[in-house]
Amino acid sequence: MLHELPVTSAAPTSGAPALALPLMEQFYTIQGEGYNTGRAAYFVRLGGCDVGCVWCDVKESWDVDAHPRVAVADIVTMATAHAGRNVVITGGEPLMHNLRPLTTALQTAGCQTWIETSGAYPLSGQWDWICVSPKKFKAPLPEVLAAAHELKIIIFNKSDFAWAEQHAAQVSPTCRLYLQPEWSKAPQMMPLIVDYVKENPKWQVSLQTHKFLDIP
Ligand code: SF4
């Protein structure tokens, strides 16, 4: 489902507003997890991540220089070539880049801007939905947690429930709280998550339904 990417020779973007971004892939699909599960969305996966999660399933995103820099205007053109107007910016860690130009252009084009971030870098851009999924390997910034609409904790082992509560204490009262089993650990962790959510109903279960559906 990849699109042909117009490549630009623009300089790297960290720091200054990014008019071109390292684009690993983009595709139109169904959001498979979290609050917006089941909704059509265009995914823009940006290259670059130094968080280093051992179970990362997109390690090929880590090297920012391995991906072509694509002009913001071209990303918007491709995102709006479909009927849907929800755009998920993900990575990699997308907040390693200044996302103000991209989100401004997407919103001007009538798109909802959603982000999936570890929260490890300062927030940039204008967002209609912020999903923060903290990682143990690089702590989220308090200001990003405070801005989250959705907190998604990946449960890899039993100790992650206490870790989830530590982060739930740092988000706003209206933030939606999700526990999601790490894919390879789901058989072991799912029963624990079910019991935990029944005892602590401020949390909801999130599943990677796109993996069950075999869609991107
Ligand atoms: S933050 Fe995301 S992209 Fe980066 S290592 Fe962790 S899971 Fe992978």
Short mmCIF file of C-alpha atoms and ligand atoms in Angstrom, two decimals:
data_model
loop_
_atom_site.label_atom_id
_atom_site.label_comp_id
_atom_site.label_asym_id
_atom_site.label_seq_id
_atom_site.Cartn_x
_atom_site.Cartn_y
_atom_site.Cartn_z
CA MET A 1 0.00 0.00 0.00
CA LEU A 2 3.04 2.25 -0.23
CA HIS A 3 2.89 5.32 -2.40
CA GLU A 4 5.65 6.61 -4.59
CA LEU A 5 7.39 9.31 -2.62
CA PRO A 6 8.58 12.56 -4.19
CA VAL A 7 12.01 13.01 -2.67
CA THR A 8 13.40 16.41 -1.78
CA SER A 9 16.96 17.43 -1.15
CA ALA A 10 16.00 19.64 1.81
CA ALA A 11 18.39 19.64 4.75
CA PRO A 12 17.80 17.64 7.95
CA THR A 13 15.03 19.07 10.05
CA SER A 14 15.82 18.79 13.75
CA GLY A 15 15.44 22.14 15.47
CA ALA A 16 14.03 24.34 12.72
CA PRO A 17 10.47 23.87 11.42
CA ALA A 18 10.53 20.89 9.11
CA LEU A 19 9.35 21.56 5.57
CA ALA A 20 10.52 18.10 4.58
CA LEU A 21 10.48 15.02 6.77
CA PRO A 22 12.15 11.57 6.64
CA LEU A 23 9.32 9.35 5.50
CA MET A 24 9.57 5.61 6.08
CA GLU A 25 6.11 4.73 4.80
CA GLN A 26 2.57 6.01 4.54
CA PHE A 27 -0.62 4.10 3.99
CA TYR A 28 -4.37 4.35 4.35
CA THR A 29 -5.85 1.79 6.71
CA ILE A 30 -7.97 1.30 9.82
CA GLN A 31 -6.62 2.45 13.17
CA GLY A 32 -6.21 -0.82 15.00
CA GLU A 33 -5.64 0.19 18.61
CA GLY A 34 -6.56 2.63 21.34
CA TYR A 35 -9.35 5.19 21.47
CA ASN A 36 -9.76 5.55 17.71
CA THR A 37 -9.86 1.81 16.97
CA GLY A 38 -11.88 1.01 13.88
CA ARG A 39 -11.66 4.44 12.27
CA ALA A 40 -10.20 4.96 8.82
CA ALA A 41 -6.89 6.78 9.05
CA TYR A 42 -3.92 7.69 6.90
CA PHE A 43 -0.68 6.70 8.64
CA VAL A 44 2.49 8.72 8.13
CA ARG A 45 5.46 6.88 9.61
CA LEU A 46 8.48 9.13 10.07
CA GLY A 47 12.02 7.86 10.35
CA GLY A 48 14.22 8.42 13.38
CA CYS A 49 14.05 6.96 16.89
CA ASP A 50 16.61 6.70 19.68
CA VAL A 51 14.31 5.28 22.36
CA GLY A 52 15.57 1.72 21.81
CA CYS A 53 12.68 -0.52 22.93
CA VAL A 54 13.87 -4.13 22.91
CA TRP A 55 10.52 -5.36 21.53
CA CYS A 56 10.19 -2.63 18.89
CA ASP A 57 8.48 -4.00 15.77
CA VAL A 58 9.65 -1.14 13.52
CA LYS A 59 13.40 -1.13 14.16
CA GLU A 60 13.95 -0.23 10.52
CA SER A 61 12.56 3.21 11.43
CA TRP A 62 15.39 4.01 13.84
CA ASP A 63 17.96 5.37 11.39
CA VAL A 64 16.73 8.79 10.35
CA ASP A 65 19.08 8.86 7.37
CA ALA A 66 17.69 5.62 5.94
CA HIS A 67 14.52 7.34 4.77
CA PRO A 68 13.95 9.89 2.01
CA ARG A 69 13.04 13.42 3.01
CA VAL A 70 9.67 14.26 1.54
CA ALA A 71 8.18 17.74 1.33
CA VAL A 72 5.32 18.49 3.70
CA ALA A 73 3.17 19.59 0.78
CA ASP A 74 3.65 16.21 -0.90
CA ILE A 75 2.76 14.32 2.28
CA VAL A 76 -0.46 16.35 2.53
CA THR A 77 -1.30 15.72 -1.12
CA MET A 78 -0.94 11.97 -0.64
CA ALA A 79 -2.84 11.97 2.67
CA THR A 80 -5.80 13.78 1.15
CA ALA A 81 -6.01 11.51 -1.90
CA HIS A 82 -8.34 9.24 0.11
CA ALA A 83 -11.85 9.72 1.50
CA GLY A 84 -10.70 9.74 5.14
CA ARG A 85 -9.46 12.86 6.87
CA ASN A 86 -7.81 11.39 9.95
CA VAL A 87 -4.03 11.42 9.75
CA VAL A 88 -1.87 9.55 12.27
CA ILE A 89 1.71 10.76 12.58
CA THR A 90 3.81 7.96 14.00
CA GLY A 91 7.32 6.57 13.81
CA GLY A 92 9.92 6.03 14.88
CA GLU A 93 9.58 8.82 17.39
CA PRO A 94 7.86 11.58 15.41
CA LEU A 95 8.57 14.31 17.97
CA MET A 96 12.25 14.14 17.11
CA HIS A 97 11.11 16.48 14.31
CA ASN A 98 9.41 19.86 14.46
CA LEU A 99 5.92 18.93 13.31
CA ARG A 100 4.35 22.37 13.22
CA PRO A 101 4.51 22.84 9.42
CA LEU A 102 3.08 19.37 8.75
CA THR A 103 0.21 19.65 11.22
CA THR A 104 -0.64 23.18 10.13
CA ALA A 105 -0.77 22.07 6.50
CA LEU A 106 -2.86 19.00 7.32
CA GLN A 107 -5.38 20.96 9.36
CA THR A 108 -5.59 23.61 6.66
CA ALA A 109 -6.43 20.78 4.25
CA GLY A 110 -9.28 19.69 6.52
CA CYS A 111 -7.54 16.80 8.26
CA GLN A 112 -7.66 15.74 11.88
CA THR A 113 -4.12 15.43 13.21
CA TRP A 114 -3.40 12.50 15.51
CA ILE A 115 0.00 11.58 16.95
CA GLU A 116 1.42 8.45 18.51
CA THR A 117 4.49 9.27 20.56
CA SER A 118 6.61 7.97 23.40
CA GLY A 119 6.59 11.53 24.76
CA ALA A 120 10.37 11.56 25.04
CA TYR A 121 10.76 14.79 23.05
CA PRO A 122 9.05 18.20 23.37
CA LEU A 123 5.68 18.54 21.73
CA SER A 124 5.56 20.43 18.46
CA GLY A 125 2.63 20.89 16.09
CA GLN A 126 -1.12 21.30 16.50
CA TRP A 127 -2.95 18.13 17.48
CA ASP A 128 -6.52 16.95 17.57
CA TRP A 129 -5.55 13.74 19.36
CA ILE A 130 -2.38 12.96 21.29
CA CYS A 131 -1.68 9.35 22.21
CA VAL A 132 1.31 8.94 24.53
CA SER A 133 2.76 5.48 24.94
CA PRO A 134 5.64 5.86 27.41
CA LYS A 135 8.67 3.65 27.08
CA LYS A 136 11.00 2.53 29.88
CA PHE A 137 14.09 3.15 27.84
CA LYS A 138 13.60 6.96 27.58
CA ALA A 139 11.15 8.63 29.98
CA PRO A 140 8.30 10.79 28.69
CA LEU A 141 8.42 14.52 29.38
CA PRO A 142 5.87 15.72 31.97
CA GLU A 143 4.56 18.37 29.57
CA VAL A 144 3.75 15.75 26.93
CA LEU A 145 2.01 13.50 29.45
CA ALA A 146 -0.04 16.51 30.63
CA ALA A 147 -1.19 17.17 27.05
CA ALA A 148 -2.18 13.56 26.31
CA HIS A 149 -5.74 12.68 25.30
CA GLU A 150 -4.85 9.01 25.54
CA LEU A 151 -2.30 7.13 27.63
CA LYS A 152 -1.45 3.72 26.21
CA ILE A 153 0.70 1.45 28.33
CA ILE A 154 2.23 -1.64 26.77
CA ILE A 155 2.15 -4.52 29.25
CA PHE A 156 5.22 -6.72 28.86
CA ASN A 157 5.39 -8.18 32.36
CA LYS A 158 3.62 -8.00 35.73
CA SER A 159 5.59 -5.04 37.01
CA ASP A 160 4.19 -2.89 34.21
CA PHE A 161 0.88 -2.37 36.04
CA ALA A 162 2.60 -0.33 38.76
CA TRP A 163 4.53 1.51 36.07
CA ALA A 164 1.22 2.25 34.31
CA GLU A 165 -0.19 3.80 37.47
CA GLN A 166 2.89 6.02 37.84
CA HIS A 167 2.13 7.52 34.45
CA ALA A 168 -1.64 7.68 34.97
CA ALA A 169 -0.91 9.98 37.91
CA GLN A 170 0.74 12.45 35.51
CA VAL A 171 -1.97 12.84 32.86
CA SER A 172 -5.05 15.06 32.90
CA PRO A 173 -8.29 13.81 34.50
CA THR A 174 -9.93 13.53 31.07
CA CYS A 175 -7.15 11.43 29.53
CA ARG A 176 -8.31 7.98 28.42
CA LEU A 177 -6.31 5.12 29.94
CA TYR A 178 -5.45 1.94 28.00
CA LEU A 179 -3.54 -1.23 28.80
CA GLN A 180 -2.33 -3.13 25.76
CA PRO A 181 -0.44 -6.43 25.82
CA GLU A 182 2.88 -6.50 24.02
CA TRP A 183 2.11 -8.67 20.99
CA SER A 184 4.47 -11.56 21.75
CA LYS A 185 3.45 -11.61 25.43
CA ALA A 186 -0.30 -11.39 24.87
CA PRO A 187 -1.07 -15.03 25.79
CA GLN A 188 0.58 -14.59 29.19
CA MET A 189 -0.40 -10.99 29.91
CA MET A 190 -3.96 -10.88 28.62
CA PRO A 191 -5.53 -12.72 31.60
CA LEU A 192 -3.69 -10.38 33.98
CA ILE A 193 -4.86 -7.32 32.03
CA VAL A 194 -8.47 -8.52 32.10
CA ASP A 195 -8.32 -9.03 35.87
CA TYR A 196 -6.61 -5.68 36.38
CA VAL A 197 -9.16 -3.72 34.33
CA LYS A 198 -12.02 -5.42 36.15
CA GLU A 199 -10.49 -4.31 39.45
CA ASN A 200 -9.41 -0.90 38.16
CA PRO A 201 -12.11 0.20 35.70
CA LYS A 202 -10.57 3.59 34.97
CA TRP A 203 -8.44 1.54 32.55
CA GLN A 204 -9.62 -0.02 29.28
CA VAL A 205 -8.18 -2.88 27.27
CA SER A 206 -6.55 -2.01 23.96
CA LEU A 207 -5.78 -4.73 21.43
CA GLN A 208 -3.78 -4.53 18.24
CA THR A 209 -6.82 -5.49 16.17
CA HIS A 210 -5.02 -4.69 12.91
CA LYS A 211 -2.70 -7.63 13.59
CA PHE A 212 -5.66 -9.96 14.02
CA LEU A 213 -7.21 -8.53 10.84
CA ASP A 214 -3.88 -8.80 8.99
CA ILE A 215 -3.96 -5.22 7.84
CA PRO A 216 -1.06 -2.70 8.18
S1 SF4 B 1 9.62 4.36 20.68
FE1 SF4 B 1 8.48 3.18 19.13
S2 SF4 B 1 9.80 3.22 17.28
FE2 SF4 B 1 11.07 3.85 19.02
S3 SF4 B 1 12.07 1.96 19.71
FE3 SF4 B 1 10.21 2.21 20.96
S4 SF4 B 1 8.60 1.06 19.89
FE4 SF4 B 1 10.31 1.36 18.42
#
